Coordinates of C-alpha atoms in Angstrom, one line a residue:
M1 CA 236.5 15.1 68.0
S2 CA 238.2 14.5 71.3
R3 CA 236.3 13.8 74.6
F4 CA 237.7 17.3 75.6
Q5 CA 236.3 19.0 72.7
V6 CA 232.9 17.5 73.2
L7 CA 232.8 18.4 76.7
S8 CA 233.9 22.0 76.0
D9 CA 231.3 22.4 73.3
V10 CA 228.4 21.0 75.8
Q11 CA 229.9 23.6 78.5
W12 CA 229.7 26.3 75.9
S13 CA 225.9 25.4 75.0
L14 CA 225.1 25.5 78.8
I15 CA 226.5 28.9 79.1
V16 CA 224.7 30.4 75.9
L17 CA 221.5 29.0 77.5
S18 CA 222.2 30.5 81.1
G19 CA 222.3 33.8 79.5
V20 CA 218.6 33.6 78.1
P21 CA 216.5 35.9 80.2
L22 CA 213.8 34.1 81.7
D23 CA 211.9 36.8 83.7
G24 CA 208.5 38.4 82.5
D25 CA 205.6 36.7 80.8
A26 CA 206.2 32.7 81.0
A27 CA 205.1 32.2 77.3
E28 CA 207.4 34.9 76.0
A29 CA 210.4 33.4 77.9
F30 CA 209.4 30.0 76.8
Q31 CA 209.8 31.4 73.2
R32 CA 213.2 33.0 73.8
L33 CA 214.5 29.8 75.4
V34 CA 213.1 27.9 72.5
A35 CA 214.9 29.9 69.9
S36 CA 218.3 29.5 71.9
S37 CA 218.1 26.2 72.4
W38 CA 217.2 25.6 68.7
V39 CA 220.2 27.4 67.3
L40 CA 222.1 25.1 69.7
V41 CA 220.3 21.9 68.5
D42 CA 220.9 22.9 64.9
Q43 CA 224.4 23.6 65.5
S44 CA 225.0 20.6 67.6
R45 CA 223.9 17.7 65.5
A46 CA 227.4 16.8 64.6
L47 CA 228.4 17.2 68.2
L48 CA 225.8 14.9 69.7
A49 CA 227.0 12.5 67.2
A50 CA 230.4 13.0 68.1
A51 CA 229.5 12.8 72.1
Q52 CA 227.6 9.7 71.5
K53 CA 230.9 7.9 70.2
E54 CA 233.0 9.5 73.2
L55 CA 230.7 9.6 76.2
P56 CA 228.9 7.0 78.2
A57 CA 224.9 7.7 77.6
A58 CA 224.6 8.4 81.1
R59 CA 227.0 11.2 81.0
I60 CA 225.0 12.7 77.9
R61 CA 222.1 12.5 79.7
E62 CA 223.5 13.9 82.7
M63 CA 224.9 17.0 80.5
H64 CA 221.4 17.4 79.0
E65 CA 219.8 17.6 82.4
S66 CA 221.8 20.4 83.3
A67 CA 220.3 22.1 80.2
E68 CA 216.7 21.1 81.0
A69 CA 216.7 22.4 84.3
R70 CA 216.3 25.9 83.0
M71 CA 213.2 24.7 81.1
R72 CA 211.9 22.7 83.8
G73 CA 212.0 25.8 86.3
L74 CA 210.4 27.9 83.8
L75 CA 207.7 25.6 82.7
L76 CA 206.8 25.0 86.5
R77 CA 206.8 28.8 87.0
G78 CA 204.4 29.3 84.2
Q79 CA 202.3 26.4 85.6
R80 CA 202.0 28.3 88.8
E81 CA 201.2 31.4 87.1
G82 CA 198.6 29.9 84.9
A83 CA 200.3 30.3 81.7
F84 CA 200.9 26.8 81.1
W85 CA 198.6 23.9 81.9
A86 CA 198.8 22.7 85.6
D87 CA 197.0 19.5 85.0
L88 CA 199.8 18.0 82.8
P89 CA 202.9 16.6 84.3
V90 CA 206.0 19.0 83.9
T91 CA 207.9 15.7 82.6
W92 CA 205.4 15.5 79.9
L93 CA 205.9 19.1 78.8
L94 CA 209.5 18.6 78.8
A95 CA 209.3 15.3 76.8
T96 CA 207.1 17.1 74.3
T97 CA 209.4 19.9 73.9
H98 CA 212.4 17.5 73.5
V99 CA 210.5 15.6 70.8
V100 CA 209.1 18.5 68.5
M101 CA 212.5 20.2 68.8
N102 CA 214.3 16.7 67.6
G103 CA 211.6 16.3 64.8
A104 CA 212.4 19.8 63.7
A105 CA 216.2 18.9 63.6
E106 CA 215.4 15.8 61.6
E107 CA 213.4 18.0 59.1
V108 CA 216.1 20.2 58.4
R109 CA 218.6 17.3 58.0
A110 CA 215.9 15.7 55.5
G111 CA 215.9 19.2 53.6
R112 CA 212.1 19.5 54.5
L113 CA 212.2 22.6 56.7
D114 CA 214.7 25.8 56.7
A115 CA 216.7 26.0 60.0
D116 CA 215.9 29.6 60.4
E117 CA 212.1 29.0 60.4
A118 CA 212.5 25.9 62.8
P119 CA 211.6 28.1 66.0
W120 CA 208.5 29.6 64.4
F121 CA 207.4 25.8 63.8
I122 CA 208.0 24.7 67.0
D123 CA 206.4 27.6 68.7
A124 CA 203.6 27.1 66.6
I125 CA 203.0 23.5 68.1
L126 CA 204.2 23.9 71.3
L127 CA 202.8 27.3 72.6
P128 CA 199.1 25.9 71.8
A129 CA 199.6 22.5 73.2
F130 CA 201.0 24.4 76.6
T131 CA 198.9 27.3 76.7
Q132 CA 195.5 26.5 75.5
N133 CA 192.9 26.5 78.3
A134 CA 195.7 26.9 80.9
V135 CA 193.8 28.5 83.7
R136 CA 190.8 26.1 84.3

């Protein structure tokens, strides 16, 4: 896969994620964003491997940050509105989301989880972790 193809695929992913509506209830918007992000994570496992061969790590992180910005904004809004724990740093919520989604991708790769069920499993872990006792 060429560097141009990698960049084009990443840009397409960013366009897809930018179309996910984040209005309304923050927890429901989080579920929508996770579901859309999961589809891209699942589809782009090969893309990430190619990107790691073609692009410097800093460039990959930079592109990832663009997609992560929407999630960060949603989590911050959810914290302000009392939907998500405000006493946990948003960086921790983002890191936890990243780890759980990548864990799901590994389970799919290993054949222990069906890709179509992964968003449900991701939500089952993250929503209670982010929302339980959100308003204190």
